[in-house]
mmCIF file of C-alpha atoms in Angstrom:
data_model
loop_
_atom_site.group_PDB
_atom_site.id
_atom_site.type_symbol
_atom_site.label_atom_id
_atom_site.label_comp_id
_atom_site.label_asym_id
_atom_site.label_seq_id
_atom_site.Cartn_x
_atom_site.Cartn_y
_atom_site.Cartn_z
ATOM 1 C CA MET Y 1 -11.203 1.590 21.909
ATOM 2 C CA ASN Y 2 -7.535 1.204 20.998
ATOM 3 C CA PRO Y 3 -7.281 1.073 17.189
ATOM 4 C CA ILE Y 4 -4.364 -1.360 17.426
ATOM 5 C CA THR Y 5 -5.675 -4.724 18.556
ATOM 6 C CA ASP Y 6 -3.323 -7.599 19.425
ATOM 7 C CA GLY Y 7 -0.485 -5.586 17.895
ATOM 8 C CA ARG Y 8 -2.276 -5.410 14.535
ATOM 9 C CA PRO Y 9 -3.543 -2.026 13.315
ATOM 10 C CA THR Y 10 -7.129 -2.164 12.070
ATOM 11 C CA MET Y 11 -8.373 -0.266 9.044
ATOM 12 C CA ALA Y 12 -11.726 -0.021 7.333
ATOM 13 C CA ILE Y 13 -12.692 0.323 3.688
ATOM 14 C CA VAL Y 14 -16.149 1.813 3.152
ATOM 15 C CA ASN Y 15 -17.163 1.573 -0.480
ATOM 16 C CA PRO Y 16 -20.215 0.125 -2.253
ATOM 17 C CA ASN Y 17 -18.051 -1.115 -5.172
ATOM 18 C CA THR Y 18 -17.128 -4.710 -4.260
ATOM 19 C CA LEU Y 19 -14.382 -5.042 -6.886
ATOM 20 C CA ALA Y 20 -12.736 -1.780 -5.806
ATOM 21 C CA VAL Y 21 -12.876 -2.941 -2.173
ATOM 22 C CA MET Y 22 -11.296 -6.317 -2.978
ATOM 23 C CA GLY Y 23 -8.509 -4.739 -5.022
ATOM 24 C CA LEU Y 24 -7.671 -2.074 -2.446
ATOM 25 C CA LYS Y 25 -7.745 -4.598 0.404
ATOM 26 C CA ALA Y 26 -5.309 -6.875 -1.467
ATOM 27 C CA MET Y 27 -2.944 -3.952 -2.133
ATOM 28 C CA LEU Y 28 -3.067 -2.728 1.468
ATOM 29 C CA LEU Y 29 -2.280 -6.223 2.743
ATOM 30 C CA HIS Y 30 0.694 -6.351 0.350
ATOM 31 C CA VAL Y 31 1.926 -3.009 1.648
ATOM 32 C CA MET Y 32 1.327 -3.848 5.332
ATOM 33 C CA PRO Y 33 0.747 -7.572 5.918
ATOM 34 C CA ILE Y 34 0.236 -6.922 9.650
ATOM 35 C CA LEU Y 35 -3.054 -5.114 9.008
ATOM 36 C CA THR Y 36 -6.511 -6.235 9.933
ATOM 37 C CA ILE Y 37 -8.891 -4.806 7.330
ATOM 38 C CA ASP Y 38 -12.669 -4.723 7.652
ATOM 39 C CA THR Y 39 -14.817 -3.856 4.653
ATOM 40 C CA TYR Y 40 -18.262 -2.246 4.521
ATOM 41 C CA GLY Y 41 -20.573 -1.678 1.570
ATOM 42 C CA SER Y 42 -22.513 1.135 3.218
ATOM 43 C CA PHE Y 43 -22.153 3.866 5.824
ATOM 44 C CA ALA Y 44 -24.931 2.319 7.962
ATOM 45 C CA GLU Y 45 -23.073 -1.003 8.134
ATOM 46 C CA PHE Y 46 -19.813 0.766 8.973
ATOM 47 C CA GLU Y 47 -21.403 3.022 11.639
ATOM 48 C CA ALA Y 48 -22.983 0.001 13.334
ATOM 49 C CA ASN Y 49 -19.557 -1.615 13.872
ATOM 50 C CA ASN Y 50 -17.751 0.770 16.242
ATOM 51 C CA PRO Y 51 -16.185 3.110 13.633
ATOM 52 C CA ASP Y 52 -13.736 4.641 16.111
ATOM 53 C CA GLN Y 53 -11.817 1.378 16.430
ATOM 54 C CA TYR Y 54 -9.971 2.034 13.145
ATOM 55 C CA VAL Y 55 -6.549 3.628 12.643
ATOM 56 C CA HIS Y 56 -7.489 4.691 9.096
ATOM 57 C CA LEU Y 57 -10.675 4.816 7.067
ATOM 58 C CA PHE Y 58 -10.580 4.454 3.284
ATOM 59 C CA VAL Y 59 -13.949 5.873 2.236
ATOM 60 C CA ASP Y 60 -15.628 6.417 -1.129
ATOM 61 C CA MET Y 61 -16.031 10.135 -1.852
ATOM 62 C CA SER Y 62 -19.824 9.864 -2.261
ATOM 63 C CA ILE Y 63 -20.131 8.453 1.274
ATOM 64 C CA VAL Y 64 -17.890 11.195 2.721
ATOM 65 C CA LEU Y 65 -19.985 13.867 0.983
ATOM 66 C CA GLU Y 66 -23.237 12.375 2.281
ATOM 67 C CA HIS Y 67 -21.941 12.092 5.870
ATOM 68 C CA ARG Y 68 -19.487 14.992 5.842
ATOM 69 C CA ALA Y 69 -19.891 16.037 9.505
ATOM 70 C CA PHE Y 70 -19.071 12.509 10.692
ATOM 71 C CA PHE Y 71 -15.865 12.312 8.644
ATOM 72 C CA VAL Y 72 -14.736 15.905 9.282
ATOM 73 C CA GLU Y 73 -14.529 14.948 12.975
ATOM 74 C CA ARG Y 74 -12.270 12.068 11.905
ATOM 75 C CA ASN Y 75 -10.455 13.811 9.065
ATOM 76 C CA ARG Y 76 -6.957 12.867 10.272
ATOM 77 C CA ARG Y 77 -7.886 9.201 9.915
ATOM 78 C CA THR Y 78 -9.992 9.458 6.760
ATOM 79 C CA ILE Y 79 -8.584 8.849 3.290
ATOM 80 C CA VAL Y 80 -11.073 9.761 0.574
ATOM 81 C CA LEU Y 81 -11.165 7.393 -2.401
ATOM 82 C CA THR Y 82 -11.539 9.563 -5.482
ATOM 83 C CA THR Y 83 -11.438 9.061 -9.243
ATOM 84 C CA SER Y 84 -9.938 12.499 -9.891
ATOM 85 C CA VAL Y 85 -6.222 13.257 -9.987
ATOM 86 C CA GLU Y 86 -6.895 16.999 -10.069
ATOM 87 C CA PRO Y 87 -6.256 18.567 -6.621
ATOM 88 C CA GLU Y 88 -9.021 21.154 -7.064
ATOM 89 C CA LYS Y 89 -11.586 18.349 -7.443
ATOM 90 C CA GLN Y 90 -10.475 16.656 -4.214
ATOM 91 C CA MET Y 91 -11.706 17.463 -0.715
ATOM 92 C CA ALA Y 92 -9.357 19.936 0.953
ATOM 93 C CA GLU Y 93 -9.967 18.759 4.533
ATOM 94 C CA PHE Y 94 -8.942 15.172 3.805
ATOM 95 C CA HIS Y 95 -6.120 13.083 2.428
ATOM 96 C CA SER Y 96 -7.182 11.713 -0.946
ATOM 97 C CA LEU Y 97 -6.211 8.572 -2.845
ATOM 98 C CA CYS Y 98 -6.991 8.498 -6.559
ATOM 99 C CA ILE Y 99 -8.035 4.967 -7.476
ATOM 100 C CA ASN Y 100 -8.485 5.742 -11.179
ATOM 101 C CA VAL Y 101 -4.776 5.416 -12.036
ATOM 102 C CA PRO Y 102 -2.547 2.600 -13.338
ATOM 103 C CA GLU Y 103 -1.609 -0.023 -10.725
ATOM 104 C CA PRO Y 104 2.060 1.052 -10.341
ATOM 105 C CA GLN Y 105 0.947 4.628 -9.585
ATOM 106 C CA LEU Y 106 -1.642 3.467 -7.036
ATOM 107 C CA VAL Y 107 0.930 1.224 -5.360
ATOM 108 C CA ARG Y 108 3.379 4.136 -5.177
ATOM 109 C CA SER Y 109 0.679 6.385 -3.662
ATOM 110 C CA LEU Y 110 -0.089 3.786 -0.981
ATOM 111 C CA LEU Y 111 3.607 3.324 -0.177
ATOM 112 C CA MET Y 112 4.124 7.103 0.041
ATOM 113 C CA MET Y 113 1.139 7.347 2.371
ATOM 114 C CA VAL Y 114 2.568 4.680 4.688
ATOM 115 C CA HIS Y 115 5.989 6.329 4.737
ATOM 116 C CA GLN Y 116 4.677 9.859 5.320
ATOM 117 C CA HIS Y 117 2.088 9.067 7.963
ATOM 118 C CA HIS Y 118 4.011 6.381 9.823
ATOM 119 C CA HIS Y 119 7.555 7.717 9.536
ATOM 120 C CA ALA Y 120 8.660 4.929 7.182
ATOM 121 C CA GLY Y 121 6.779 2.371 9.241
ATOM 122 C CA LYS Y 122 8.493 3.235 12.536
ATOM 123 C CA ASN Y 123 5.162 3.946 14.261
ATOM 124 C CA LEU Y 124 3.681 0.589 13.271
ATOM 125 C CA PRO Y 125 4.078 -2.674 15.191
ATOM 126 C CA PRO Y 126 6.954 -4.844 13.918
ATOM 127 C CA VAL Y 127 6.253 -7.201 11.035
ATOM 128 C CA PRO Y 128 6.123 -10.851 12.194
ATOM 129 C CA LYS Y 129 9.479 -12.661 11.841
ATOM 130 C CA ALA Y 130 8.125 -14.990 9.156
ATOM 131 C CA LEU Y 131 7.315 -11.958 6.988
ATOM 132 C CA SER Y 132 10.482 -9.995 7.693
ATOM 133 C CA ALA Y 133 12.938 -12.898 7.298
ATOM 134 C CA LYS Y 134 15.569 -12.468 4.596
ATOM 135 C CA ILE Y 135 14.469 -14.744 1.770
ATOM 136 C CA LEU Y 136 16.607 -13.441 -1.080
ATOM 137 C CA SER Y 137 20.362 -13.601 -1.577
ATOM 138 C CA ASP Y 138 22.337 -10.344 -1.721
ATOM 139 C CA ARG Y 139 22.619 -10.585 -5.519
ATOM 140 C CA GLU Y 140 18.866 -11.246 -5.849
ATOM 141 C CA ILE Y 141 18.192 -8.152 -3.715
ATOM 142 C CA GLU Y 142 20.385 -6.096 -6.074
ATOM 143 C CA VAL Y 143 18.465 -7.433 -9.089
ATOM 144 C CA LEU Y 144 15.110 -6.855 -7.359
ATOM 145 C CA ALA Y 145 16.008 -3.227 -6.566
ATOM 146 C CA LEU Y 146 16.851 -2.572 -10.216
ATOM 147 C CA ILE Y 147 13.683 -4.316 -11.482
ATOM 148 C CA VAL Y 148 11.442 -2.109 -9.361
ATOM 149 C CA GLN Y 149 13.340 0.982 -10.502
ATOM 150 C CA GLY Y 150 12.182 0.137 -14.038
ATOM 151 C CA LEU Y 151 15.368 -1.265 -15.582
ATOM 152 C CA ILE Y 152 14.996 -3.970 -18.235
ATOM 153 C CA ASN Y 153 16.997 -7.223 -18.113
ATOM 154 C CA LYS Y 154 19.787 -5.990 -20.411
ATOM 155 C CA GLU Y 155 20.226 -2.779 -18.387
ATOM 156 C CA ILE Y 156 20.401 -4.825 -15.177
ATOM 157 C CA ALA Y 157 23.017 -7.122 -16.745
ATOM 158 C CA ASP Y 158 25.117 -4.116 -17.805
ATOM 159 C CA ARG Y 159 24.763 -2.385 -14.432
ATOM 160 C CA LEU Y 160 25.789 -5.486 -12.436
ATOM 161 C CA HIS Y 161 28.334 -6.758 -15.005
ATOM 162 C CA ILE Y 162 26.623 -10.131 -15.301
ATOM 163 C CA GLY Y 163 25.193 -12.078 -18.237
ATOM 164 C CA LEU Y 164 21.650 -11.569 -19.530
ATOM 165 C CA THR Y 165 20.829 -15.250 -18.840
ATOM 166 C CA THR Y 166 21.983 -14.796 -15.234
ATOM 167 C CA VAL Y 167 19.621 -11.829 -14.801
ATOM 168 C CA ILE Y 168 16.717 -13.850 -16.205
ATOM 169 C CA THR Y 169 17.557 -16.719 -13.804
ATOM 170 C CA HIS Y 170 17.747 -14.315 -10.830
ATOM 171 C CA ARG Y 171 14.432 -12.759 -11.856
ATOM 172 C CA LYS Y 172 12.741 -16.174 -12.014
ATOM 173 C CA ASN Y 173 14.237 -17.203 -8.648
ATOM 174 C CA ILE Y 174 13.063 -13.946 -7.018
ATOM 175 C CA MET Y 175 9.499 -14.452 -8.242
ATOM 176 C CA ASP Y 176 9.507 -18.126 -7.235
ATOM 177 C CA LYS Y 177 10.892 -17.446 -3.741
ATOM 178 C CA LEU Y 178 8.464 -14.584 -3.058
ATOM 179 C CA GLY Y 179 5.489 -16.138 -4.859
ATOM 180 C CA MET Y 180 4.959 -12.855 -6.709
ATOM 181 C CA ARG Y 181 4.379 -12.438 -10.434
ATOM 182 C CA SER Y 182 3.811 -8.692 -10.877
ATOM 183 C CA VAL Y 183 6.273 -5.810 -10.727
ATOM 184 C CA SER Y 184 3.789 -3.988 -8.451
ATOM 185 C CA ALA Y 185 3.960 -6.786 -5.863
ATOM 186 C CA LEU Y 186 7.774 -6.840 -6.127
ATOM 187 C CA THR Y 187 7.834 -3.054 -5.685
ATOM 188 C CA ILE Y 188 5.791 -3.248 -2.483
ATOM 189 C CA TYR Y 189 8.038 -6.002 -1.129
ATOM 190 C CA ALA Y 190 11.250 -4.118 -2.001
ATOM 191 C CA VAL Y 191 10.125 -0.805 -0.479
ATOM 192 C CA MET Y 192 8.666 -2.319 2.695
ATOM 193 C CA HIS Y 193 11.856 -4.312 3.309
ATOM 194 C CA GLY Y 194 14.059 -1.267 2.731
ATOM 195 C CA TYR Y 195 15.714 -2.675 -0.400
ATOM 196 C CA VAL Y 196 14.886 0.399 -2.469
ATOM 197 C CA ASP Y 197 14.088 4.034 -1.670
ATOM 198 C CA ILE Y 198 10.500 4.875 -2.580
ATOM 199 C CA ASN Y 199 11.717 8.086 -4.234
ATOM 200 C CA LYS Y 200 13.630 5.990 -6.796
ATOM 201 C CA ILE Y 201 10.571 4.213 -8.182
#
């Protein structure tokens, strides 16, 4: 079966931890809103639902270890969810994603993964027009880019030669227009729209 259905790539998360699944699914949909993501709490449930339909599999390490032969055959599509940041404790045959890190670091890891494996998104179907439309003004985009690079309001004001109150107003307008309240969400938006280079965050 073609893993891209109706122009939307499909991915699966296989993990018995419901909270971890919900959090990862929300982040993935922020990074790539065109995704269709199915979630499974067990290997049996996942295996019963045509596992080869998925472009990528995000799988808990314990499940990969228990069904190693199955995932080795699909190692190019499998991303092992691990709690260790130490390379020697990760599985050499697979890409790994450490989920036991602060949110900004996890977001950056996901964005790097998308850029490396999909050539900065060029191999993915285009984002729907409603999602790719330019919502922010040029000045708001400048402010957004500096926010996600970690600059505080005063530094942004100095860099752009504008008043501190103006920066605060731009920041509020950006969050209101995008409906986003966290820097992580703003970071995902900025990188995926090409407003900031991922290597600068």
